[in-house]
């Protein structure tokens, strides 16, 4: 099965825009930037986040002026074409501020509400993970596949934590129940990259909750097109920001463990 022509067109546009935004972010990393905060004192935003979002609006809507747009930094366009761009211009802002090389540009294109193209561009490493619906997944143009064969006890997972202190405490309690049942857990600080790393086999699985559409839209498609399964837990779906992702052989056991751990800790 191959992606349809519109999905391929959207993917090509997203890849070019993501790399250009990545180059802009890299310049800020080299030359410096101002820092502000959003929802809490630990929820940071930089000049680079906002400049990259402006660039992506210009490139994506400049090429397709009838499309909708929603970005993490507040950009909203309703659109009339049936296509909407869902964008995180810099996923992993805290890593970026601290110089930790784990931050990305995430761009997804939805058609009539379904994600049909996705790009996660790892700025620090120059890796562009991409997928079009029905066309498979790739990294820098080479096909990638999720890792098969991991049992729960030997699975390497990733997760993440919210900015709100009470929610972080609940997530920590949940993770304390999961950690003894698996090989280990990584916390890398970018949901988009965590999903891309499941797609390429760098991780066996990933879970997190209360994520936003721009965190998971592109990475979710890339993971699925690489052969992973994505789903939700706690009575919520993937599209609600309650995320489990893993290869098919691991997904059921991981999703059951995550769901039980979430319910036991009354995740908030």
XYZ file of N, CA and C in Angstrom:
804
model
N 0.851 -1.192 0.000
C 0.000 0.000 0.000
C 0.886 1.241 0.000
N 0.496 2.243 -0.752
C 1.269 3.485 -0.790
C 0.352 4.655 -0.453
N 0.980 5.732 -0.002
C 0.225 6.915 0.369
C -0.384 7.566 -0.865
N -1.515 8.254 -0.668
C -2.125 8.923 -1.808
C -1.352 10.185 -2.156
N -1.566 10.746 -3.332
C -0.751 11.887 -3.777
C -0.835 13.099 -2.863
N -2.015 13.404 -2.312
C -2.105 14.560 -1.430
C -1.290 14.346 -0.170
N -1.344 13.142 0.411
C -0.547 12.869 1.611
C 0.934 13.021 1.315
N 1.366 12.551 0.161
C 2.778 12.697 -0.221
C 3.144 14.168 -0.420
N 2.242 14.918 -1.003
C 2.489 16.349 -1.201
C 2.618 17.060 0.146
N 1.714 16.757 1.057
C 1.752 17.365 2.382
C 3.021 16.964 3.128
N 3.417 15.709 2.980
C 4.628 15.241 3.646
C 5.862 15.978 3.129
N 5.975 16.136 1.824
C 7.132 16.833 1.256
C 7.206 18.277 1.758
N 6.061 18.939 1.834
C 6.026 20.310 2.325
C 6.426 20.349 3.798
N 5.911 19.409 4.587
C 6.231 19.368 6.012
C 7.708 19.100 6.250
N 8.289 18.203 5.482
C 9.720 17.904 5.649
C 10.570 19.132 5.369
N 10.287 19.832 4.296
C 11.068 21.024 3.955
C 10.911 22.096 5.019
N 9.679 22.298 5.494
C 9.432 23.317 6.502
C 10.101 22.949 7.824
N 10.040 21.676 8.205
C 10.644 21.238 9.463
C 12.161 21.431 9.448
N 12.785 21.117 8.336
C 14.241 21.299 8.266
C 14.610 22.777 8.311
N 13.825 23.624 7.667
C 14.109 25.055 7.717
C 13.924 25.595 9.134
N 12.855 25.167 9.802
C 12.658 25.592 11.189
C 13.774 25.055 12.082
N 14.220 23.839 11.819
C 15.328 23.276 12.584
C 16.602 24.085 12.432
N 16.867 24.550 11.229
C 18.058 25.382 11.003
C 17.948 26.692 11.773
N 16.746 27.259 11.821
C 16.524 28.489 12.590
C 16.764 28.236 14.081
N 16.223 27.152 14.595
C 16.414 26.808 16.004
C 17.894 26.594 16.312
N 18.604 25.935 15.416
C 20.043 25.711 15.616
C 20.807 27.028 15.691
N 20.388 28.017 14.917
C 21.049 29.332 14.995
C 20.806 29.970 16.354
N 19.582 29.865 16.863
C 19.321 30.384 18.203
C 20.173 29.654 19.245
N 20.300 28.349 19.099
C 21.113 27.576 20.040
C 22.553 28.064 20.056
N 23.068 28.457 18.899
C 24.450 28.916 18.799
C 24.626 30.360 19.255
N 23.599 31.191 19.024
C 23.761 32.636 19.232
C 23.090 33.161 20.499
N 22.192 32.373 21.117
C 21.521 32.803 22.339
C 20.085 33.230 22.090
N 19.300 33.307 23.181
C 17.871 33.576 23.052
C 17.318 34.012 24.397
N 16.206 34.756 24.363
C 15.489 35.146 25.574
C 14.545 34.025 25.989
N 14.267 33.950 27.302
C 13.444 32.883 27.866
C 12.302 33.494 28.665
N 11.093 32.950 28.513
C 9.938 33.326 29.321
C 9.266 32.087 29.866
N 8.112 32.256 30.537
C 7.361 31.128 31.071
C 5.906 31.215 30.620
N 5.201 30.061 30.727
C 3.790 29.990 30.319
C 2.928 29.558 31.500
N 2.527 28.290 31.572
C 1.541 27.855 32.560
C 2.067 27.831 33.991
N 3.356 27.508 34.159
C 3.985 27.481 35.477
C 5.402 27.990 35.339
N 6.096 28.139 36.473
C 7.477 28.605 36.443
C 8.404 27.619 35.749
N 7.984 26.350 35.640
C 8.811 25.344 34.975
C 8.415 25.110 33.521
N 7.349 25.743 33.061
C 6.861 25.611 31.682
C 7.425 26.785 30.879
N 8.545 26.549 30.235
C 9.292 27.642 29.626
C 9.034 27.763 28.129
N 9.281 28.966 27.616
C 9.164 29.242 26.191
C 10.296 30.183 25.821
N 10.799 30.090 24.603
C 11.923 30.918 24.177
C 11.593 31.660 22.882
N 12.468 32.595 22.563
C 12.378 33.271 21.262
C 12.361 32.262 20.122
N 13.126 31.186 20.285
C 13.235 30.196 19.218
C 11.897 29.499 18.965
N 11.160 29.148 20.051
C 9.839 28.536 19.889
C 8.943 29.419 19.020
N 8.873 30.694 19.384
C 7.941 31.610 18.715
C 8.391 31.945 17.300
N 9.694 32.106 17.104
C 10.191 32.395 15.756
C 9.982 31.202 14.831
N 10.191 30.000 15.356
C 9.984 28.803 14.537
C 8.515 28.640 14.172
N 7.610 28.947 15.100
C 6.183 28.844 14.764
C 5.804 29.846 13.682
N 6.313 31.076 13.781
C 6.028 32.069 12.735
C 6.539 31.599 11.382
N 7.734 31.031 11.365
C 8.289 30.527 10.101
C 7.410 29.419 9.528
N 6.947 28.519 10.385
C 6.134 27.398 9.900
C 4.793 27.870 9.369
N 4.194 28.856 10.006
C 2.962 29.431 9.465
C 3.212 29.989 8.071
N 4.298 30.733 7.934
C 4.610 31.337 6.641
C 4.837 30.277 5.564
N 5.577 29.229 5.883
C 5.908 28.228 4.871
C 4.695 27.353 4.538
N 3.984 26.889 5.541
C 2.885 25.950 5.294
C 1.672 26.654 4.697
N 1.267 27.754 5.310
C 0.095 28.463 4.794
C 0.443 29.316 3.583
N 1.711 29.673 3.444
C 2.128 30.349 2.221
C 1.986 29.447 1.014
N 2.295 28.153 1.205
C 2.165 27.186 0.117
C 0.720 26.737 -0.079
N -0.057 26.725 1.036
C -1.432 26.226 0.983
C -2.315 27.167 1.814
N -2.688 28.305 1.261
C -3.357 29.350 2.053
C -4.751 28.990 2.554
N -5.368 27.948 2.056
C -6.690 27.569 2.532
C -6.674 26.621 3.715
N -5.487 26.186 4.133
C -5.407 25.193 5.200
C -5.601 25.823 6.575
N -6.012 24.982 7.534
C -6.059 25.381 8.930
C -4.714 25.172 9.589
N -4.584 25.718 10.789
C -3.301 25.639 11.500
C -3.566 25.751 12.990
N -2.943 24.876 13.784
C -2.930 25.015 15.234
C -1.518 24.737 15.714
N -0.969 25.686 16.487
C 0.395 25.556 16.974
C 0.461 25.685 18.480
N 1.484 25.099 19.071
C 1.608 25.130 20.527
C 1.695 26.548 21.063
N 2.341 27.438 20.316
C 2.546 28.792 20.832
C 1.382 29.735 20.553
N 0.229 29.177 20.168
C -0.992 29.972 20.119
C -1.538 30.304 18.751
N -0.825 29.981 17.687
C -1.326 30.298 16.349
C -2.553 29.450 16.022
N -3.585 30.069 15.481
C -4.806 29.377 15.107
C -5.337 29.944 13.795
N -5.616 29.066 12.837
C -6.275 29.433 11.593
C -7.324 28.371 11.309
N -8.557 28.787 11.043
C -9.636 27.828 10.838
C -9.464 27.042 9.536
N -9.147 27.726 8.435
C -8.965 27.073 7.153
C -10.279 26.670 6.502
N -10.194 26.359 5.207
C -11.385 25.981 4.441
C -11.151 24.788 3.522
N -9.923 24.252 3.509
C -9.559 23.212 2.543
C -9.842 21.793 3.026
N -10.113 21.618 4.325
C -10.223 20.280 4.900
C -8.916 19.750 5.428
N -7.818 20.504 5.212
C -6.500 20.128 5.734
C -6.145 21.069 6.880
N -5.639 20.494 7.965
C -5.176 21.304 9.091
C -3.791 20.850 9.515
N -2.917 21.808 9.756
C -1.572 21.544 10.255
C -1.574 21.626 11.776
N -0.987 20.616 12.423
C -0.886 20.559 13.888
C 0.605 20.561 14.222
N 1.072 21.626 14.879
C 2.507 21.931 14.904
C 3.008 22.211 16.315
N 4.079 21.572 16.671
C 4.885 21.984 17.826
C 6.214 22.467 17.257
N 6.457 23.776 17.289
C 7.655 24.289 16.631
C 8.955 23.893 17.317
N 8.869 23.579 18.636
C 10.079 23.171 19.350
C 9.641 22.296 20.521
N 9.551 21.012 20.286
C 9.167 20.073 21.336
C 10.421 19.678 22.098
N 10.404 19.926 23.418
C 11.603 19.710 24.221
C 12.285 21.025 24.547
N 11.497 22.056 24.826
C 12.065 23.389 25.074
C 13.026 23.397 26.257
N 12.689 22.681 27.326
C 13.593 22.660 28.487
C 14.943 22.068 28.105
N 14.936 20.983 27.330
C 16.204 20.422 26.848
C 16.973 21.452 26.038
N 16.267 22.152 25.165
C 16.905 23.176 24.326
C 17.574 24.246 25.188
N 16.875 24.712 26.208
C 17.412 25.761 27.077
C 18.676 25.286 27.791
N 18.676 24.039 28.232
C 19.802 23.510 28.986
C 20.913 22.940 28.103
N 20.707 22.945 26.809
C 21.718 22.412 25.908
C 21.732 20.898 25.821
N 20.638 20.256 26.234
C 20.526 18.799 26.113
C 20.036 18.484 24.696
N 20.741 17.666 23.933
C 20.415 17.492 22.512
C 19.241 16.546 22.270
N 18.057 16.945 22.746
C 16.847 16.144 22.541
C 15.663 17.094 22.405
N 15.543 17.714 21.225
C 14.425 18.613 20.940
C 14.147 18.544 19.444
N 12.900 18.834 19.091
C 12.477 18.536 17.727
C 11.414 19.504 17.244
N 11.292 19.575 15.934
C 10.173 20.228 15.263
C 9.183 19.128 14.895
N 7.926 19.300 15.283
C 6.901 18.293 14.996
C 5.792 18.914 14.154
N 5.520 18.324 12.999
C 4.494 18.825 12.084
C 3.631 17.658 11.627
N 2.325 17.782 11.825
C 1.370 16.794 11.304
C 0.372 17.499 10.406
N -0.062 16.812 9.377
C -1.130 17.304 8.512
C -2.330 16.390 8.665
N -3.461 16.969 9.026
C -4.719 16.245 9.113
C -5.578 16.555 7.886
N -6.264 15.537 7.389
C -7.267 15.736 6.346
C -8.597 15.236 6.884
N -9.554 16.141 6.974
C -10.858 15.809 7.541
C -10.715 15.108 8.889
N -9.774 15.591 9.691
C -9.602 15.097 11.054
C -8.681 13.909 11.211
N -8.225 13.307 10.120
C -7.320 12.153 10.193
C -5.907 12.588 9.844
N -4.931 12.185 10.656
C -3.539 12.519 10.367
C -3.075 11.699 9.165
N -2.622 12.397 8.121
C -2.198 11.710 6.893
C -0.723 11.910 6.588
N -0.058 12.835 7.280
C 1.371 13.050 7.076
C 1.958 13.566 8.375
N 3.179 13.132 8.689
C 3.819 13.578 9.915
C 5.327 13.619 9.778
N 5.918 14.626 10.409
C 7.369 14.788 10.423
C 7.800 15.157 11.834
N 8.823 14.490 12.331
C 9.494 14.870 13.566
C 10.965 15.049 13.221
N 11.422 16.291 13.287
C 12.802 16.598 12.904
C 13.645 16.806 14.155
N 14.563 15.889 14.405
C 15.498 15.946 15.529
C 16.586 16.954 15.171
N 16.488 18.141 15.744
C 17.344 19.254 15.325
C 18.807 18.975 15.622
N 19.114 18.544 16.838
C 20.506 18.403 17.260
C 21.247 17.318 16.485
N 20.524 16.295 16.030
C 21.175 15.171 15.350
C 20.928 15.151 13.844
N 20.142 16.091 13.345
C 19.895 16.140 11.910
C 19.135 14.952 11.373
N 18.228 14.409 12.180
C 17.443 13.235 11.774
C 15.997 13.649 11.539
N 15.468 13.299 10.382
C 14.092 13.641 10.040
C 13.267 12.369 9.928
N 12.427 12.140 10.929
C 11.509 10.998 10.927
C 10.236 11.428 10.206
N 9.718 10.578 9.335
C 8.587 11.005 8.515
C 7.709 9.825 8.140
N 6.440 10.140 7.862
C 5.498 9.112 7.399
C 4.322 9.778 6.708
N 3.800 9.097 5.695
C 2.507 9.421 5.100
C 1.603 8.223 5.303
N 0.330 8.475 5.548
C -0.608 7.402 5.828
C -0.600 6.374 4.692
N -0.316 5.135 5.045
C -0.278 4.062 4.073
C 1.032 3.929 3.329
N 2.006 4.779 3.638
C 3.266 4.770 2.897
C 4.470 4.321 3.679
N 4.283 3.859 4.928
C 5.416 3.455 5.749
C 6.106 4.654 6.377
N 7.119 4.362 7.186
C 7.858 5.399 7.919
C 9.324 5.341 7.549
N 9.988 6.496 7.691
C 11.394 6.583 7.312
C 12.128 7.541 8.241
N 13.436 7.408 8.268
C 14.319 8.377 8.917
C 15.375 8.776 7.909
N 15.392 10.060 7.581
C 16.295 10.557 6.527
C 16.163 9.739 5.244
N 14.924 9.363 4.936
C 14.627 8.666 3.692
C 14.778 7.160 3.723
N 15.313 6.609 4.826
C 15.488 5.160 4.922
C 14.355 4.553 5.739
N 13.764 3.459 5.288
C 12.644 2.853 6.019
C 13.039 2.464 7.441
N 12.102 2.638 8.370
C 12.324 2.238 9.752
C 11.173 1.347 10.198
N 11.459 0.482 11.219
C 10.453 -0.408 11.777
C 10.590 -0.428 13.286
N 9.457 -0.585 13.964
C 9.458 -0.733 15.411
C 10.124 -2.053 15.796
N 10.705 -2.067 16.979
C 11.412 -3.257 17.465
C 10.413 -4.341 17.861
N 10.608 -5.535 17.368
C 9.734 -6.665 17.692
C 10.423 -7.569 18.719
N 9.626 -8.364 19.405
C 10.164 -9.451 20.208
C 10.426 -9.144 21.661
N 10.240 -7.902 22.107
C 10.509 -7.591 23.505
C 9.380 -8.094 24.386
N 9.738 -8.768 25.474
C 8.775 -9.109 26.509
C 8.695 -7.945 27.488
N 7.611 -7.871 28.228
C 7.438 -6.758 29.159
C 8.618 -6.639 30.113
N 9.099 -7.750 30.632
C 10.162 -7.717 31.633
C 11.481 -7.195 31.082
N 11.659 -7.268 29.777
C 12.912 -6.802 29.177
C 12.705 -5.586 28.283
N 11.581 -4.912 28.437
C 11.262 -3.759 27.586
C 11.900 -2.489 28.120
N 12.508 -1.731 27.217
C 13.030 -0.403 27.539
C 11.979 0.617 27.133
N 11.473 1.366 28.102
C 10.388 2.307 27.878
C 10.862 3.747 28.033
N 10.014 4.644 27.581
C 10.174 6.065 27.879
C 8.867 6.593 28.425
N 8.952 7.655 29.198
C 7.772 8.358 29.673
C 8.118 9.829 29.849
N 7.146 10.600 30.322
C 7.376 12.016 30.563
C 6.502 12.485 31.702
N 6.756 13.700 32.175
C 6.039 14.248 33.322
C 5.530 15.649 33.004
N 4.414 15.995 33.627
C 3.765 17.282 33.399
C 4.486 18.400 34.146
N 4.062 19.642 33.883
C 4.631 20.789 34.586
C 3.947 21.041 35.928
N 2.675 20.649 36.052
C 1.939 20.873 37.287
C 2.457 19.951 38.394
N 2.820 20.475 39.574
C 3.426 19.638 40.622
C 2.549 18.481 41.079
N 1.249 18.696 41.259
C 0.371 17.619 41.710
C 0.302 16.500 40.673
N 0.213 16.867 39.433
C 0.159 15.853 38.380
C 1.482 15.103 38.273
N 2.582 15.797 38.460
C 3.895 15.140 38.435
C 3.988 14.089 39.539
N 3.460 14.417 40.728
C 3.499 13.460 41.833
C 2.716 12.201 41.488
N 1.536 12.362 40.860
C 0.736 11.200 40.457
C 1.461 10.390 39.386
N 2.096 11.074 38.451
C 2.839 10.370 37.396
C 4.030 9.616 37.977
N 4.689 10.201 38.976
C 5.813 9.519 39.614
C 5.353 8.257 40.333
N 4.203 8.336 41.015
C 3.668 7.163 41.697
C 3.308 6.067 40.693
N 2.750 6.473 39.570
C 2.403 5.522 38.518
C 3.665 4.845 37.975
N 4.686 5.630 37.720
C 5.937 5.092 37.186
C 6.613 4.168 38.185
N 6.472 4.456 39.483
C 7.056 3.582 40.502
C 6.443 2.188 40.453
N 5.198 2.069 40.003
C 4.559 0.760 39.863
C 5.011 0.046 38.589
N 5.325 0.812 37.568
C 5.710 0.220 36.284
C 7.173 -0.200 36.262
N 8.043 0.597 36.861
C 9.487 0.394 36.743
C 9.956 -1.001 37.155
N 9.458 -1.589 38.252
C 9.946 -2.925 38.610
C 9.538 -4.024 37.635
N 8.606 -3.741 36.737
C 8.078 -4.750 35.829
C 8.747 -4.739 34.459
N 9.665 -3.793 34.229
C 10.276 -3.642 32.904
C 11.800 -3.544 33.041
N 12.482 -3.521 31.903
C 13.943 -3.421 31.946
C 14.389 -2.106 32.570
N 13.833 -0.986 32.052
C 14.187 0.333 32.567
C 13.290 1.365 31.893
N 13.324 2.579 32.411
C 12.536 3.673 31.857
C 13.431 4.872 31.640
N 13.296 5.494 30.489
C 14.011 6.724 30.158
C 13.029 7.894 30.178
N 13.538 9.086 30.542
C 12.738 10.308 30.493
C 13.547 11.319 29.692
N 13.214 11.452 28.397
C 14.034 12.241 27.483
C 13.526 13.656 27.281
N 12.254 13.915 27.575
C 11.766 15.284 27.543
C 11.165 15.758 26.247
N 10.846 14.844 25.338
C 10.185 15.209 24.087
C 9.272 14.066 23.669
N 7.961 14.277 23.771
C 7.011 13.241 23.374
C 7.155 12.883 21.897
N 7.376 13.899 21.067
C 7.519 13.643 19.633
C 8.697 12.718 19.358
N 9.829 12.964 20.016
C 10.988 12.101 19.817
C 10.781 10.724 20.436
N 10.101 10.645 21.580
C 9.830 9.331 22.165
C 9.054 8.454 21.191
N 8.039 9.006 20.544
C 7.269 8.234 19.570
C 8.121 7.872 18.354
N 8.949 8.801 17.907
C 9.851 8.505 16.787
C 10.845 7.410 17.162
N 11.270 7.396 18.419
C 12.232 6.382 18.850
C 11.586 5.012 18.994
N 10.301 4.956 19.307
C 9.586 3.682 19.219
C 9.534 3.233 17.759
N 9.295 4.175 16.869
C 9.190 3.850 15.444
C 10.466 3.253 14.886
N 11.613 3.739 15.333
C 12.880 3.267 14.750
C 13.525 2.153 15.562
N 12.876 1.725 16.660
C 13.412 0.629 17.454
C 14.391 1.034 18.525
N 14.577 2.324 18.750
C 15.465 2.777 19.814
C 14.849 2.515 21.186
N 13.513 2.497 21.243
C 12.758 2.162 22.439
C 11.802 1.025 22.120
N 11.488 0.218 23.135
C 10.470 -0.806 22.955
C 9.062 -0.243 23.114
N 8.911 0.765 23.964
C 7.579 1.317 24.187
C 7.640 2.670 24.860
N 6.492 3.307 24.922
C 6.375 4.655 25.481
C 4.979 4.830 26.040
N 4.889 5.511 27.181
C 3.579 5.870 27.733
C 3.679 7.248 28.382
N 2.581 7.955 28.377
C 2.480 9.263 29.023
C 1.020 9.693 28.943
N 0.627 10.679 29.762
C -0.755 11.138 29.661
C -0.865 12.634 29.823
N -2.057 13.147 29.432
C -2.398 14.560 29.411
C -1.495 15.319 28.440
N -1.265 14.714 27.282
C -0.500 15.364 26.218
C -1.446 16.131 25.302
N -0.877 17.042 24.532
C -1.646 17.855 23.589
C -1.527 17.279 22.173
N -2.460 17.643 21.276
C -2.401 17.105 19.913
C -1.066 17.363 19.221
N -0.487 18.548 19.426
C 0.774 18.853 18.737
C 1.944 18.036 19.277
N 1.803 17.451 20.478
C 2.851 16.591 21.015
C 2.899 15.239 20.311
N 1.749 14.740 19.860
C 1.645 13.326 19.486
C 1.133 13.062 18.078
N 0.606 14.072 17.387
C -0.021 13.811 16.092
C 0.972 13.255 15.081
N 2.099 13.929 14.903
C 3.086 13.474 13.924
C 3.766 12.192 14.376
N 4.234 12.167 15.628
C 4.937 10.989 16.124
C 4.061 9.759 16.158
N 2.769 9.945 16.461
C 1.863 8.807 16.476
C 1.733 8.156 15.108
N 1.582 8.973 14.073
C 1.495 8.417 12.722
C 2.795 7.711 12.341
N 3.925 8.323 12.652
C 5.220 7.712 12.312
C 5.362 6.358 13.003
N 4.980 6.281 14.289
C 5.062 5.006 15.007
C 4.164 3.953 14.367
N 2.923 4.319 14.047
C 2.003 3.343 13.446
C 2.491 2.884 12.082
N 2.985 3.811 11.283
C 3.463 3.433 9.949
C 4.739 2.598 10.014
N 5.432 2.648 11.156
C 6.614 1.800 11.357
C 6.250 0.445 11.951
N 4.957 0.184 12.134
C 4.511 -1.113 12.617
C 4.150 -1.160 14.078
N 4.266 -0.048 14.801
C 3.874 -0.015 16.205
C 2.356 0.124 16.317
N 1.858 -0.165 17.509
C 0.459 0.034 17.847
C 0.393 1.198 18.823
N -0.578 2.090 18.641
C -0.792 3.167 19.597
C -2.207 3.067 20.157
N -2.348 3.422 21.409
C -3.658 3.388 22.036
C -3.667 4.215 23.299
N -4.766 4.128 24.032
C -4.915 4.915 25.245
C -5.017 4.042 26.479
N -5.422 4.666 27.599
C -5.608 3.943 28.855
C -6.456 4.800 29.792
N -6.883 4.179 30.896
C -7.670 4.913 31.875
C -9.031 5.345 31.374
N -9.538 4.685 30.343
C -10.803 5.080 29.764
C -10.693 6.168 28.717
N -9.486 6.576 28.392
C -9.244 7.623 27.401
C -8.523 7.031 26.189
N -8.628 7.713 25.054
C -7.970 7.269 23.844
C -6.660 7.989 23.584
N -5.932 7.475 22.613
C -4.692 8.127 22.173
C -4.954 9.582 21.812
N -6.047 9.818 21.099
C -6.361 11.173 20.642
C -6.681 12.113 21.797
N -6.946 11.559 22.992
C -7.178 12.372 24.187
C -5.879 12.731 24.900
N -4.761 12.231 24.386
C -3.467 12.510 24.989
C -3.042 11.502 26.037
N -3.738 10.350 26.099
C -3.349 9.250 26.984
C -2.702 8.193 26.096
N -1.390 8.091 26.154
C -0.632 7.458 25.080
C 0.110 6.218 25.556
N -0.102 5.126 24.850
C 0.756 3.949 24.921
C 1.146 3.609 23.490
N 2.437 3.336 23.272
C 2.915 2.962 21.943
C 3.959 1.861 22.087
N 3.818 0.830 21.275
C 4.770 -0.286 21.308
C 4.519 -1.170 20.104
N 5.477 -2.040 19.819
C 5.268 -3.047 18.774
C 4.117 -3.970 19.175
N 3.455 -4.613 18.207
C 2.257 -5.413 18.509
C 2.463 -6.468 19.589
N 3.603 -7.150 19.596
C 3.824 -8.219 20.559
C 3.936 -7.751 21.996
N 4.264 -6.487 22.205
C 4.411 -5.918 23.541
C 3.219 -5.076 23.940
N 2.490 -4.559 22.976
C 1.500 -3.524 23.262
C 0.461 -3.968 24.286
N -0.116 -5.166 24.137
C -1.186 -5.584 25.026
C -0.751 -5.618 26.477
N 0.397 -6.237 26.755
C 0.888 -6.338 28.130
C 1.251 -4.966 28.688
N 1.857 -4.132 27.862
C 2.239 -2.797 28.322
C 1.009 -1.942 28.595
N 0.041 -1.984 27.688
C -1.168 -1.183 27.875
C -1.912 -1.612 29.136
N -1.959 -2.921 29.414
C -2.631 -3.407 30.624
C -1.902 -2.929 31.877
N -0.573 -2.977 31.878
C 0.210 -2.525 33.027
C 0.043 -1.030 33.245
N 0.110 -0.258 32.177
C -0.043 1.192 32.289
C -1.443 1.546 32.794
N -2.454 0.890 32.248
C -3.830 1.166 32.668
C -4.020 0.852 34.151
N -3.552 -0.308 34.589
C -3.709 -0.690 35.996
C -2.949 0.271 36.914
N -1.751 0.637 36.525
C -0.941 1.538 37.350
C -1.576 2.917 37.433
N -2.140 3.369 36.331
C -2.830 4.658 36.316
C -4.032 4.641 37.258
N -4.830 3.586 37.182
C -6.032 3.525 38.007
C -5.675 3.377 39.490
N -4.617 2.648 39.799
C -4.203 2.473 41.191
C -3.720 3.764 41.829
N -3.163 4.639 41.016
C -2.641 5.914 41.553
C -3.606 7.057 41.336
N -4.812 6.742 40.829
C -5.833 7.791 40.610
C -5.230 8.950 39.859
N -4.610 8.662 38.687
C -3.935 9.678 37.888
C -4.807 10.907 37.665
N -4.185 12.062 37.813
C -4.938 13.326 37.679
C -4.420 14.146 36.529
